[in-house]
Each structure stands twice: as C-alpha cells, then as structure tokens.
Short mmCIF file of C-alpha atoms in Angstrom, two decimals:
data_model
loop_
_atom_site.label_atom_id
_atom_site.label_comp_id
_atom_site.label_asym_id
_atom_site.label_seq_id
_atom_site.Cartn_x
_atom_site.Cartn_y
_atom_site.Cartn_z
CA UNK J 276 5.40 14.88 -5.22
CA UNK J 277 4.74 15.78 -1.93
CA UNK J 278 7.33 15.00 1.53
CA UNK J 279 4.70 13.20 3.03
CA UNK J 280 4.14 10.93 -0.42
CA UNK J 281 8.12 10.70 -1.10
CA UNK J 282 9.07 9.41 2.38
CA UNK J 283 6.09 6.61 1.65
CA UNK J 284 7.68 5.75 -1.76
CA UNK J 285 11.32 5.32 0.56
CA UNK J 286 9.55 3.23 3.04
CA UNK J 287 8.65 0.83 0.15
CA UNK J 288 12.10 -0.37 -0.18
CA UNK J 289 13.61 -0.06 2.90
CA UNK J 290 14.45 -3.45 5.81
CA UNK J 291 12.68 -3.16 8.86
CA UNK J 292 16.20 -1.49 10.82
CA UNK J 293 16.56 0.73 8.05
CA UNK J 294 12.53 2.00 8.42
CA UNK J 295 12.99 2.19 12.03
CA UNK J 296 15.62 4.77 11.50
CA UNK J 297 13.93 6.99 10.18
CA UNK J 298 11.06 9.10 12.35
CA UNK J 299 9.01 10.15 9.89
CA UNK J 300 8.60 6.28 8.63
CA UNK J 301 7.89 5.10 12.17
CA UNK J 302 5.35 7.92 12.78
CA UNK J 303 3.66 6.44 9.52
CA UNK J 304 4.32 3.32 9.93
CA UNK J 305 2.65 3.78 13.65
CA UNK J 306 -0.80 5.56 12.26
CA UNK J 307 -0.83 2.85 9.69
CA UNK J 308 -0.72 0.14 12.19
CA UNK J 309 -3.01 1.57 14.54
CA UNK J 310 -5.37 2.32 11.37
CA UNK J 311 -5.14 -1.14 9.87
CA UNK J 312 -5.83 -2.96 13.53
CA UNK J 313 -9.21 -1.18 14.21
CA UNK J 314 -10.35 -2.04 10.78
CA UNK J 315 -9.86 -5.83 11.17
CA UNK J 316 -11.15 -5.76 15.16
CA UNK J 317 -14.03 -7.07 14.55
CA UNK J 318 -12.75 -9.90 13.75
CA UNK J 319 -12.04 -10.58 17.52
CA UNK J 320 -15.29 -10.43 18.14
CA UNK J 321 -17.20 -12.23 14.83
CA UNK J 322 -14.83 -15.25 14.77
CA UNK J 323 -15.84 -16.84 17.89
CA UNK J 324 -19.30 -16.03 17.33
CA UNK J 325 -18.90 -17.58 13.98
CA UNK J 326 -16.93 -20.94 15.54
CA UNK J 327 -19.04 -21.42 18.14
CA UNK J 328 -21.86 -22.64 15.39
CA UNK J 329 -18.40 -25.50 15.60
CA UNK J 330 -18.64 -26.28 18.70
CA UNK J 331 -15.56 -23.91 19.83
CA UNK J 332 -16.49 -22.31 23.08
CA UNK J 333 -16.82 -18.53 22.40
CA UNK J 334 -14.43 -17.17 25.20
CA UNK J 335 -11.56 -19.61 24.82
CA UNK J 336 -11.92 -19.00 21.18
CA UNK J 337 -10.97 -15.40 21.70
CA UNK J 338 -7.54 -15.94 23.11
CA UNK J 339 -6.89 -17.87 20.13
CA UNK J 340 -7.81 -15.52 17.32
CA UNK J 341 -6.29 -12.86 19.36
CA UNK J 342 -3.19 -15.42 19.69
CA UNK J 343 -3.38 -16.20 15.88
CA UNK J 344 -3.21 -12.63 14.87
CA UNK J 345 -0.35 -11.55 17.03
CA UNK J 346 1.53 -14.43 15.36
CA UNK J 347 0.77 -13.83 12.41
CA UNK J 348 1.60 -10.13 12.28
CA UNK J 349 4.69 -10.77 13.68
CA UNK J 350 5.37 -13.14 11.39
CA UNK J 351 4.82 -10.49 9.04
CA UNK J 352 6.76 -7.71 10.41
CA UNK J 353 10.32 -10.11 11.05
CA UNK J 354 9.81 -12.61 8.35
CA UNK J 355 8.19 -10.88 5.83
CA UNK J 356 8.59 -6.67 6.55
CA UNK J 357 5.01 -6.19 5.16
CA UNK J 358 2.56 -4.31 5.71
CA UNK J 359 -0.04 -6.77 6.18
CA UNK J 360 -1.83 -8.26 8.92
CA UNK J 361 -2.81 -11.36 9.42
CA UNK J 362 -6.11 -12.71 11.36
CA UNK J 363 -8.27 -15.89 11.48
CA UNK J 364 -10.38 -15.03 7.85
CA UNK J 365 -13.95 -14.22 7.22
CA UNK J 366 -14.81 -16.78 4.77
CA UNK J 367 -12.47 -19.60 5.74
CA UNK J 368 -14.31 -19.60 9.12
CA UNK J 369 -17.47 -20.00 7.54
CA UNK J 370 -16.08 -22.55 5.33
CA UNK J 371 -14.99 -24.10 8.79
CA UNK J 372 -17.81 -24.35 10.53
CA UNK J 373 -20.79 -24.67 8.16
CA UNK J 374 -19.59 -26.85 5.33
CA UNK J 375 -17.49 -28.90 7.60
CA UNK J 376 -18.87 -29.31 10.82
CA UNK J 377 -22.78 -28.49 10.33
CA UNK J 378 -23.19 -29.39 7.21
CA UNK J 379 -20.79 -32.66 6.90
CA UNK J 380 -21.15 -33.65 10.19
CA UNK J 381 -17.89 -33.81 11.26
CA UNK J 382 -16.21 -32.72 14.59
CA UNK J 383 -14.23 -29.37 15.10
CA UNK J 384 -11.46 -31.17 15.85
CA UNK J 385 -11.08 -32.98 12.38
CA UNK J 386 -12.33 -29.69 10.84
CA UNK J 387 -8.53 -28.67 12.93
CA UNK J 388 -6.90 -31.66 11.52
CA UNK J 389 -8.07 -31.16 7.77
CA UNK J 390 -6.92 -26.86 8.68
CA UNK J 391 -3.52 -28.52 9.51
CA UNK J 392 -3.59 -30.75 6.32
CA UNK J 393 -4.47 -28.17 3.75
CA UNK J 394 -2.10 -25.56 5.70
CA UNK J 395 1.11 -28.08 5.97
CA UNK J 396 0.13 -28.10 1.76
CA UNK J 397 -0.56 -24.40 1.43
CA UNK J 398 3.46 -24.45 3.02
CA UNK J 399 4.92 -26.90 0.37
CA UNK J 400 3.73 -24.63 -2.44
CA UNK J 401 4.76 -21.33 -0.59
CA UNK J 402 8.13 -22.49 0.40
CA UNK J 403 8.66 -24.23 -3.34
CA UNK J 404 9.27 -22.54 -6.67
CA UNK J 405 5.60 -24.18 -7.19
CA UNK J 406 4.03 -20.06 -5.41
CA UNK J 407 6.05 -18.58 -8.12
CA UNK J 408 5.30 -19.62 -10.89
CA UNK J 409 1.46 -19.70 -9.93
CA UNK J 410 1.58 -15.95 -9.32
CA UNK J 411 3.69 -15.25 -12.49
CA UNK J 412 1.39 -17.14 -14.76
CA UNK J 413 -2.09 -15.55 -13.28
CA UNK J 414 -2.72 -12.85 -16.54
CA UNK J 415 -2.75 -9.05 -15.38
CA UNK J 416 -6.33 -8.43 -16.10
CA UNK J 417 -7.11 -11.15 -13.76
CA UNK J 418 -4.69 -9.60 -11.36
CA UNK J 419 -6.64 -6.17 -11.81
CA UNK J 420 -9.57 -7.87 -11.40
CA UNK J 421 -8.50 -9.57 -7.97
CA UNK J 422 -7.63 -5.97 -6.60
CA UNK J 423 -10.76 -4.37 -7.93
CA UNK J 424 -13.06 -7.29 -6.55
CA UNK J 425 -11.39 -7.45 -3.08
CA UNK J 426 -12.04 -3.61 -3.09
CA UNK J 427 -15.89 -3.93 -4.08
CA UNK J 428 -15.97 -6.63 -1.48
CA UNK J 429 -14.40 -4.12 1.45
CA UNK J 430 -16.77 -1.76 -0.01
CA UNK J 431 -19.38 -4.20 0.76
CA UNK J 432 -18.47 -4.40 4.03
CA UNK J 433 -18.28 -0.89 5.22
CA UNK J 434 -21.70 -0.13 3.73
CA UNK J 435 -23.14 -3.55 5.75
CA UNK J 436 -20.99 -2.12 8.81
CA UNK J 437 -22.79 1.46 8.68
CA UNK J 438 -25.94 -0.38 8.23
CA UNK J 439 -26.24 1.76 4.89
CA UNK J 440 -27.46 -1.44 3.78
CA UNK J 441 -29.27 -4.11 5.03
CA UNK J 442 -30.57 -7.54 3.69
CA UNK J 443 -33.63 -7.44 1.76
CA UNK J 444 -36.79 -8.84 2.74
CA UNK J 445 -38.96 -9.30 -0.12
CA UNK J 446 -37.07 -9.65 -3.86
CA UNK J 447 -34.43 -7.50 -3.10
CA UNK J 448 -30.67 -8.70 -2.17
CA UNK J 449 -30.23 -5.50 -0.54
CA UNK J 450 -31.93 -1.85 0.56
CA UNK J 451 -30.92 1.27 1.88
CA UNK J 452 -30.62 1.10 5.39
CA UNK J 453 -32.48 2.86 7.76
CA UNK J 454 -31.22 6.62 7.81
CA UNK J 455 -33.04 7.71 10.78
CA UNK J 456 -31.50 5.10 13.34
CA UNK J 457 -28.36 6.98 15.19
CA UNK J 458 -25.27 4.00 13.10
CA UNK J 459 -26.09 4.86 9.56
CA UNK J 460 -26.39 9.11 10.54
CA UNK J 461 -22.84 8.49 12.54
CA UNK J 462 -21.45 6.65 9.71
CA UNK J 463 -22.49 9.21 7.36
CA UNK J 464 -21.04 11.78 9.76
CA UNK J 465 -17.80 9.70 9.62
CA UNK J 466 -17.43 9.22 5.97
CA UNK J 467 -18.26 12.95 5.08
CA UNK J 468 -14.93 13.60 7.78
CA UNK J 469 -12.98 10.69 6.37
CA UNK J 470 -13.48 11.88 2.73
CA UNK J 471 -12.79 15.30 3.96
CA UNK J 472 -9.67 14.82 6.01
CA UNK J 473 -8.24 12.04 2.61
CA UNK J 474 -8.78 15.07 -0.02
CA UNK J 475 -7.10 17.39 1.93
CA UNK J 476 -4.34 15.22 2.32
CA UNK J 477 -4.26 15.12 6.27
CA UNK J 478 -1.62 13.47 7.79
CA UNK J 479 -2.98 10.72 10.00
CA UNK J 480 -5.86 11.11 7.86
CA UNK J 481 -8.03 8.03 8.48
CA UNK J 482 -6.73 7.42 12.24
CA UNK J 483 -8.02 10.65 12.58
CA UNK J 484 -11.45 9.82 11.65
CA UNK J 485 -12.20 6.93 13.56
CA UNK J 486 -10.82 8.96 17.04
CA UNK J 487 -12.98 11.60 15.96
CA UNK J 488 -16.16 9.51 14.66
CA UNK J 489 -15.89 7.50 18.10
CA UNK J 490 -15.83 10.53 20.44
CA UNK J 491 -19.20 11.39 18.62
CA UNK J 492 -20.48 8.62 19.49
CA UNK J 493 -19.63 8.01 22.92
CA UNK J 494 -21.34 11.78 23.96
CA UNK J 495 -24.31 10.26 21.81
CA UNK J 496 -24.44 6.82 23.46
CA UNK J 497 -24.15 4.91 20.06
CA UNK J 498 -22.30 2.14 20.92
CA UNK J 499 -21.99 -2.01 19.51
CA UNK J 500 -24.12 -4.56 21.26
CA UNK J 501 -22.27 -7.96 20.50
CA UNK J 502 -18.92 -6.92 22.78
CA UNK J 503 -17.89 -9.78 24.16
CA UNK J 504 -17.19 -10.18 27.96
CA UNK J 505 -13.50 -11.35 28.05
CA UNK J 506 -12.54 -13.22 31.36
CA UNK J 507 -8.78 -13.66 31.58
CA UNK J 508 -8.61 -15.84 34.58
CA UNK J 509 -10.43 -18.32 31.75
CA UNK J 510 -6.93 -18.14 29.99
CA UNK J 511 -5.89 -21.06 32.15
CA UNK J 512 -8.55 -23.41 30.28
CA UNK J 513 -7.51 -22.29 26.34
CA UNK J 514 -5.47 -25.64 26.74
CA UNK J 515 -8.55 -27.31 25.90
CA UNK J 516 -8.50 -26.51 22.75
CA UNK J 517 -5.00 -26.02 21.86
CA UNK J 518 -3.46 -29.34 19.62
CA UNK J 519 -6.99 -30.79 19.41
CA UNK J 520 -6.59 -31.71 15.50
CA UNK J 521 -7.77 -34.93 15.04
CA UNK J 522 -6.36 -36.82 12.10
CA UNK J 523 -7.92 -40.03 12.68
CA UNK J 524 -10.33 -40.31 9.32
CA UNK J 525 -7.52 -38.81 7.14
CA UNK J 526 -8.34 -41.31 4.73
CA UNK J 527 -11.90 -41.08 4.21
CA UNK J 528 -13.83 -39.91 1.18
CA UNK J 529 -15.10 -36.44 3.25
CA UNK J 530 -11.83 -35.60 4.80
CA UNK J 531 -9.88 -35.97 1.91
CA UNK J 532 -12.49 -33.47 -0.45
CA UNK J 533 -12.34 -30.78 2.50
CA UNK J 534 -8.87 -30.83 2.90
CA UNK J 535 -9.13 -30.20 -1.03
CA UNK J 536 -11.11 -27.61 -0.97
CA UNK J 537 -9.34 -25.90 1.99
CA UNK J 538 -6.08 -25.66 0.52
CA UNK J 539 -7.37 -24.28 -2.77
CA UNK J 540 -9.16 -21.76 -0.90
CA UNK J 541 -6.35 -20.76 1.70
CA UNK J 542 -3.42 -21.14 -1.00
CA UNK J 543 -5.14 -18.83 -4.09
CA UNK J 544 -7.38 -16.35 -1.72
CA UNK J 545 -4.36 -15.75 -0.18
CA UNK J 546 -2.14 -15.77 -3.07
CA UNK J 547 -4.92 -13.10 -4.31
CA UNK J 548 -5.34 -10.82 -1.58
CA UNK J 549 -1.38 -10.51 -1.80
CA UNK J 550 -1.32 -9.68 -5.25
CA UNK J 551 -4.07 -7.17 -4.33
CA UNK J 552 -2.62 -5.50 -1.10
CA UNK J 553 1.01 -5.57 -1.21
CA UNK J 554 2.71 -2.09 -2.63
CA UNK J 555 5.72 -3.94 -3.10
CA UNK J 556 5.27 -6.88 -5.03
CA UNK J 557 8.96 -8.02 -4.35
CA UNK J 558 7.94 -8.63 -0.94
CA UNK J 559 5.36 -11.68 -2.26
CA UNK J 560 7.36 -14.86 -1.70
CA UNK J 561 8.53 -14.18 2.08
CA UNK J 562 4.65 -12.48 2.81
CA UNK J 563 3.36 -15.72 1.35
CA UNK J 564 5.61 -18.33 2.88
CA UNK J 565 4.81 -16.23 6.29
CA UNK J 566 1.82 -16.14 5.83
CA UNK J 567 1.37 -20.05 5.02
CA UNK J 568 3.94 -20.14 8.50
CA UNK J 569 1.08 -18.73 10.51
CA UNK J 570 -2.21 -20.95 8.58
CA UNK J 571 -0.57 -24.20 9.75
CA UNK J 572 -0.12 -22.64 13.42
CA UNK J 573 -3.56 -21.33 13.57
CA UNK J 574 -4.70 -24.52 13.33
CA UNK J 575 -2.80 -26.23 16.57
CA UNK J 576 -4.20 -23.09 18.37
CA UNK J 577 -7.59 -24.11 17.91
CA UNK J 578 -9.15 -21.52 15.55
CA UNK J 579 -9.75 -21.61 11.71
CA UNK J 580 -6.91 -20.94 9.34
CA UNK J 581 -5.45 -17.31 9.37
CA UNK J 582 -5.80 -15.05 5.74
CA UNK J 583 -4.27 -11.92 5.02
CA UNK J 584 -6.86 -9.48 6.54
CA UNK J 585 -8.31 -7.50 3.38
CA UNK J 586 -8.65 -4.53 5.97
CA UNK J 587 -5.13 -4.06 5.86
CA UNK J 588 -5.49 -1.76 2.85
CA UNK J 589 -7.16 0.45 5.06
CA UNK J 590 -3.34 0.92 6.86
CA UNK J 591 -1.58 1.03 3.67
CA UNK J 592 -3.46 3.82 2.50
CA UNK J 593 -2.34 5.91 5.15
CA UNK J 594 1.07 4.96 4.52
CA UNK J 595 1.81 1.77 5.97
CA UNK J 596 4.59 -0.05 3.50
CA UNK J 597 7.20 -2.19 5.90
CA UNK J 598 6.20 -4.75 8.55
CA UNK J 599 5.88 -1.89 11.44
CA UNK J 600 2.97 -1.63 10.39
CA UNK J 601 2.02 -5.42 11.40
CA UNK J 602 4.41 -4.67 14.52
CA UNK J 603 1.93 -2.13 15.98
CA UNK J 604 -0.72 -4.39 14.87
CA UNK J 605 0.32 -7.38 16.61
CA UNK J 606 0.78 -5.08 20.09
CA UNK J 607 -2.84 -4.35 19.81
CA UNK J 608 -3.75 -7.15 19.50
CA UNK J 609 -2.11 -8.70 21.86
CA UNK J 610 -3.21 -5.25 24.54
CA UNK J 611 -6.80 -6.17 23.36
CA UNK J 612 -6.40 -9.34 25.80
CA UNK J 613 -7.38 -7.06 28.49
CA UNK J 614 -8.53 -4.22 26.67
CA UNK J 615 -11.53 -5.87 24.67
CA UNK J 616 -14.38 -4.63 26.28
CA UNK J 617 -12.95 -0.44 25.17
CA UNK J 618 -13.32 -1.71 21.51
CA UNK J 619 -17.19 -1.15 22.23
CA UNK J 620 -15.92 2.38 22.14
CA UNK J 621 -14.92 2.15 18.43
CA UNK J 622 -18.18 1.13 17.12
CA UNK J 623 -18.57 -0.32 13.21
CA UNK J 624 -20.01 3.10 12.10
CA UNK J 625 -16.54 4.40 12.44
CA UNK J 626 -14.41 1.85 11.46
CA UNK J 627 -17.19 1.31 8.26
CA UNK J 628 -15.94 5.09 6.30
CA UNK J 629 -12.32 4.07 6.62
CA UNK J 630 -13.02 0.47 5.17
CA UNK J 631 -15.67 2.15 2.18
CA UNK J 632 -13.18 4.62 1.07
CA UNK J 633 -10.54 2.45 0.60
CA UNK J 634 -12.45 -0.49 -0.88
CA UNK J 635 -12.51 2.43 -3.50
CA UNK J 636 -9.37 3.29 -3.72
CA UNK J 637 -8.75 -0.29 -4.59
CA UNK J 638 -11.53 -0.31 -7.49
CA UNK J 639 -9.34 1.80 -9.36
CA UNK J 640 -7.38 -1.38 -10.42
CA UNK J 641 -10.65 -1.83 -12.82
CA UNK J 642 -8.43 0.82 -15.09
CA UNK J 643 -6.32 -1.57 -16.19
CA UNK J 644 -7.89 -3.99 -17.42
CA UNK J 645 -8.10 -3.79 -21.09
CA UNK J 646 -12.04 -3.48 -21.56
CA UNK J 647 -12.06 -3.50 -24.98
CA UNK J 648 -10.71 -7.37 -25.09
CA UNK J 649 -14.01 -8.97 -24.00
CA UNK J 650 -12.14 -12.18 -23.47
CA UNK J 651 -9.82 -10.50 -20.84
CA UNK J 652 -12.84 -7.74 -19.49
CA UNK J 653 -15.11 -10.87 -18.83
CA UNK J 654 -12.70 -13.51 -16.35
CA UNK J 655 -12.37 -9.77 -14.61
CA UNK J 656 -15.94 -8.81 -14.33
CA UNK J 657 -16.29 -12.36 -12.89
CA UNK J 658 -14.18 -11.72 -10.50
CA UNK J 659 -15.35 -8.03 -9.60
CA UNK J 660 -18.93 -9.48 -9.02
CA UNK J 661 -18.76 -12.65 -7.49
CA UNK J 662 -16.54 -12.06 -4.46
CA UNK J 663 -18.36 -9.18 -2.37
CA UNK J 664 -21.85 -11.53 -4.01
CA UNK J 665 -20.74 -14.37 -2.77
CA UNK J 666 -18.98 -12.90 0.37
CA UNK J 667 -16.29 -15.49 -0.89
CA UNK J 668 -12.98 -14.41 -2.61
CA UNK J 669 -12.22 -18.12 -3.82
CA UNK J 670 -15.60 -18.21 -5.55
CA UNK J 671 -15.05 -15.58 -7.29
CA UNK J 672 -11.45 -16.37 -8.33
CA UNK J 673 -12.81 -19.71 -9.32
CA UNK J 674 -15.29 -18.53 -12.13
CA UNK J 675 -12.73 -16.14 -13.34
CA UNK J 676 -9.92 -18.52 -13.97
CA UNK J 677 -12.26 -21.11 -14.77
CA UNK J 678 -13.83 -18.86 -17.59
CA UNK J 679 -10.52 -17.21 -18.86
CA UNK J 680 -8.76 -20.48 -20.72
CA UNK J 681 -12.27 -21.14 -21.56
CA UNK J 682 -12.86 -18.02 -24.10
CA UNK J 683 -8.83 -18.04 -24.83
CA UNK J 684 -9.72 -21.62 -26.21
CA UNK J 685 -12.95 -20.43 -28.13
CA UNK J 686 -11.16 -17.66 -30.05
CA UNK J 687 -8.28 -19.50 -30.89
CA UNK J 688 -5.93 -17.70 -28.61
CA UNK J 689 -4.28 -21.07 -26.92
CA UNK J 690 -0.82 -20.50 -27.86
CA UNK J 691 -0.88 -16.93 -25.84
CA UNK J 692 -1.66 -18.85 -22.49
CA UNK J 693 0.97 -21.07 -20.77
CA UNK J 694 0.51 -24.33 -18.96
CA UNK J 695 -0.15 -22.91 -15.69
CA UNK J 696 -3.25 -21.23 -16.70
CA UNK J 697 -4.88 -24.38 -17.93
CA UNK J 698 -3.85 -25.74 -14.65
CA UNK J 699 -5.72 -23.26 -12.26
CA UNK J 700 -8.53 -23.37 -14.44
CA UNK J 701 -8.89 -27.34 -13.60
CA UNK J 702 -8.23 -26.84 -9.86
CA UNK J 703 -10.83 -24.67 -9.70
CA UNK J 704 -12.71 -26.40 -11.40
CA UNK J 705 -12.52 -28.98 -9.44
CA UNK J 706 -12.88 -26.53 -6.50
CA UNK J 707 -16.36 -25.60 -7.48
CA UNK J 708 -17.59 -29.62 -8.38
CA UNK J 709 -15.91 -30.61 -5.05
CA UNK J 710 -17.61 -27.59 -3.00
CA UNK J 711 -20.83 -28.24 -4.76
CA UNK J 712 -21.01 -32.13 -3.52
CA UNK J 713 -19.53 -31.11 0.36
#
C-alpha cells in the first residue's frame, strides 16, 4: 500500500479537527473538494433553467441553488464530516417542475409547500430508528446494484456532457456524437489525460485534468454557451421567493399523492446514493439526517429539494473521505456568487472525463453481486438499467425492490427476507401506481 493510499484509509476514520491536523489530509481533502465542486457546477447553471419551466425566475433562482448547496455542504462537513456534497438534484427538479407544476397544474409555490411536506417527513424517518432499519434491511445485491447503477448513470452523463452521445433521431435512443465538432475531440483529449494521469497514480490526478483540459480549450476558443449572466445587485429581490410555500390545498387529492411521491423519492434516492458514495458507511445516519436537515431548508429558500450530488464520487476518488471535502465545496460555491460567469472557462468537455471515469470506477460494485442467483442478479440488473434509462434513480430503485420479494416469493425463499423488504416493495409500488396517475 502506497503513502498516498494509507493516509486516505486514515482520513476515513478520523473527526474533522483530527483531519485538519494533518497536512497531507487537508491537501487531499482540498483537491477533493475542488474536484468534486466542478463536477456538480453545472448544476448552478441547469437548475434554474430547469425551474424556470415552474415559474421560478432564472436569476433569483441562482442565489438559491447556490444558497442551498453552501448549506448543505456545510451541513455536511460540521454535522455529518462527509465527503459529500449536497445540491438542488437533477431528477427531483424535474419531478418539480414537470409533474407538479406543468403537468398537474399547480403553482410553484405549493410545488414548495408539498417540498416542505415530504422533506419535514424525509426528517422524521432520518432522525428515527425508522432510516436504520430501512438501510439494514435493503439486501447487498441490491446495495451493489444501487452503486453500480448510479455509476452507469454518471457514466451517462459524462458521455452526454462530451457530446460523445447525442439523442437519436430516427429509432435509435442514442448515437455517437459528432467527432469532428471541437467538445467531443476536447473531451477525448481530456479523458485520454484523465485516464493517463489515474493509472499512473498522479497525485491531484483528476484536478489536474480539468486545469489542464480547460487551458486547451480556452487557447482553442471552445467554450459553454448557456452561462448565465449573474447580476448581484438582483440579490436584494431573492426575498421574493424565499418562504413562498403555500400549504393552502394540503388536503386535496393532488397535493396529498405528490407529497407521496416526493418523499419516497427524496427519502430512498437519497438513502441510495449514500449507500453508494459514502467510503465510510458508519458515517450514514448523521450524512442522512444532514442531509434530510438541508431538503426541508431548500424548500423555504425557494428551489427544489437538495440530493446528495452523485458527482461527489468524482472527489472521493481523488481522496476526499471527511467533510473538508464539502468545506471547500461549500466556499466555491458560495465564491461562485460573483465568480459564475469564469465557470464558462471550465467547459462540460472537461468536467465530462472526470465524471466517465469514475461512473466506472463505481460499476465495479457489479462484482458483487452474486450472478449466479438469478433471483438476486435480476432486482440488480433492474436497477443497473433503469436509472441512467430513465435518468431517474427512484425509478430504478422502484422496479428493483418491487421485483426482488416478488421472485423471493415465487421460489419459495420468504422466510430468508424480513418484514422490511416486503415493506419497500409496497411503497414502491405504490410509488410507481401513484407516479403513473400524477
């Protein structure tokens, strides 16, 4: 085992004051951080494009995903010490503003109020015994299968971010992307030096990349066109959408089923991400209650509900493993208030290597799942598939535990499952009917 490797391994087990003892850790910690931050950046950008299909104007909605995230990572740096950060989610958003707003018809201020219901429930489980004994009865192979699909689905991402795929426009889902524009070549460029720079076991190894990648393409003019234009002196109108939940039709039929379907999504992709990202698994209740801490708040600062960003793999892979990590994070966020037109200088094609090779580091989890048991392979594969095809992580956890009592049942296996089990597969059964009929 290397120094580099063994100081990571300490870091795993050490309180914040204890990591920030030690230089080495910091200097990690500080690369991870810095790592993990431009992989999830986008999000400052995509989420108010995304909310603004709600009704949330674009610029004030800015200052509250980058108020959400600097929360929320501080949150998980004091609260928690993990290295995680956490950001208004890709998926929950959508949930947000097309199922609830477009597609029900309601405001984006009840879609607030039913975020603060199914976060202020997401909190009662987290802060109960009720978030431990979920995660202790979810089977391993489904736990495998969580990390393995949340890595395809990163994987996804990065090759949708280097435009080395793009939609398909006849039968196909996807194609290749177009290798002679200048994003996929720099990409390409970028992942050849990221997979480089990994193998040799650089130090910095990733952080290094997107510098480097970026540099390239400012001399070559390659640059991101959906920047947005950030005017602070707008800061003194984000009051108009801060506390804007409106709880009024709390009782009615469609308010009720979203709330539903919120909290299953916010309390088990979250619960799932966890179980997929954290290196120290003792760390889950605190990241978990934080993290519910920071969903409720999101809501009263007028964005959708905050996730664990899947991106922060991307920082524990270089070494990130106590909440430093989210320390840094939530600085640069919080710089990126004035700083938010330079992220134009970090386009997606460097950011997408970084994201690629570490969705498949994460696929490795698929090794532990015990293949030759179809009935635990197939909840799995379920998973794998269905969350980068859906671009949903609760989808896909729904079919798998949905399917897994199903074939225990059929082969006579009932007495190897325990209550909880038979539980989630209901919920999300339920999930599915419920999101069907929103």
């Amino acid at each position: 085992m290397d120094k580099q490797q063994s100081q990571v391994d300490l870091a795993n087990d050490m309180t914040l004051r204890e990591a920030l003892r030690h230089k080495d850790v910091v200097r990690n910690e500080l690369i991870a951080g810095v790592t993990g931050f431009f992989a999830i950046s986008y999000i400052i950008i995509v989420n108010p494009l995304i909310l603004k299909d709600a009704g949330i104007p674009t610029d004030l909605s800015v200052f509250a995903t980058i108020f959400s995230s600097v929360i929320g990572c501080l949150v998980m740096a004091f609260w928690a010490n993990a290295p995680i950060i956490l950001t208004p989610g890709m998926g929950v958003n959508a949930f947000f503003t097309y199922t609830i707003v477009v597609n029900m018809g309601l405001s984006w201020q009840e879609a607030l109020g039913i975020a603060a219901v199914a976060s202020f429930i997401y909190m009662l489980i987290a802060f109960t015994k009720v978030s431990t004994i979920l995660s202790e009865a979810i089977p391993e192979s489904l736990k495998s299968g969580i990390t393995a699909g949340i890595g395809l689905f990163l994987v996804e991402i990065g090759l949708e971010k280097a435009g080395l795929i793009v939609a398909g426009k006849t039968s196909s889902l996807v194609v290749l992307g177009d290798l002679t524009k200048p994003t996929p070549l720099l990409a390409l460029f970028g992942l050849v030096l990221s997979l480089i720079l990994y193998i040799r076991k650089v130090k910095g190894n990733f952080f290094i990349a997107i510098i480097a990648t970026s540099l390239v393409a400012f001399f070559f003019g390659v640059k991101d066109s959906d920047t947005p234009s950030v005017d602070l002196a707008r800061l003194g109108q984000y009051h108009e959408i801060v506390f804007k939940n409106d709880f009024s039709h709390w009782l009615s039929t469609p308010f009720i089923l979203a709330a539903f379907s919120m909290t299953m999504i916010l309390v088990f992709e979250s619960m799932g991400l966890l179980q997929g990202l954290l290196p120290n698994q003792k760390k889950f209740k605190k990241t978990f209650e934080g993290s519910s801490v920071t969903t409720f708040l999101s809501s009263f600062l007028g964005t959708s509900p905050t996730v664990a960003a899947a991106e922060s793999a991307s920082g524990i892979e270089t070494g990130g493993r106590t909440g430093i990590m989210a320390l840094v994070a939530a600085v640069l966020f919080a710089l990126s208030l004035i700083f938010v037109p330079l992220l134009a200088y970090v386009p997606s094609a460097a950011i997408a290597p970084v994201i690629i090779i570490t969705g498949a580091l994460m696929m490795a989890a698929i090794g532990n799942i015990k293949m030759a048991d179809f009935s635990e392979w197939f909840p799995a594969f379920l998973i794998i598939v269905l969350i980068p095809f859906t671009n949903s992580i609760s989808t896909g956890l729904a079919f798998g535990f949905v399917c897994y009592p199903i074939m225990k049942l059929v082969l006579g296996k009932a007495k190897e499952m325990t209550w909880p089990v038979y539980l989630l597969g209901v919920l999300f059964l339920l999930d599915l009917v419920f999101s069907a009929l929103l």
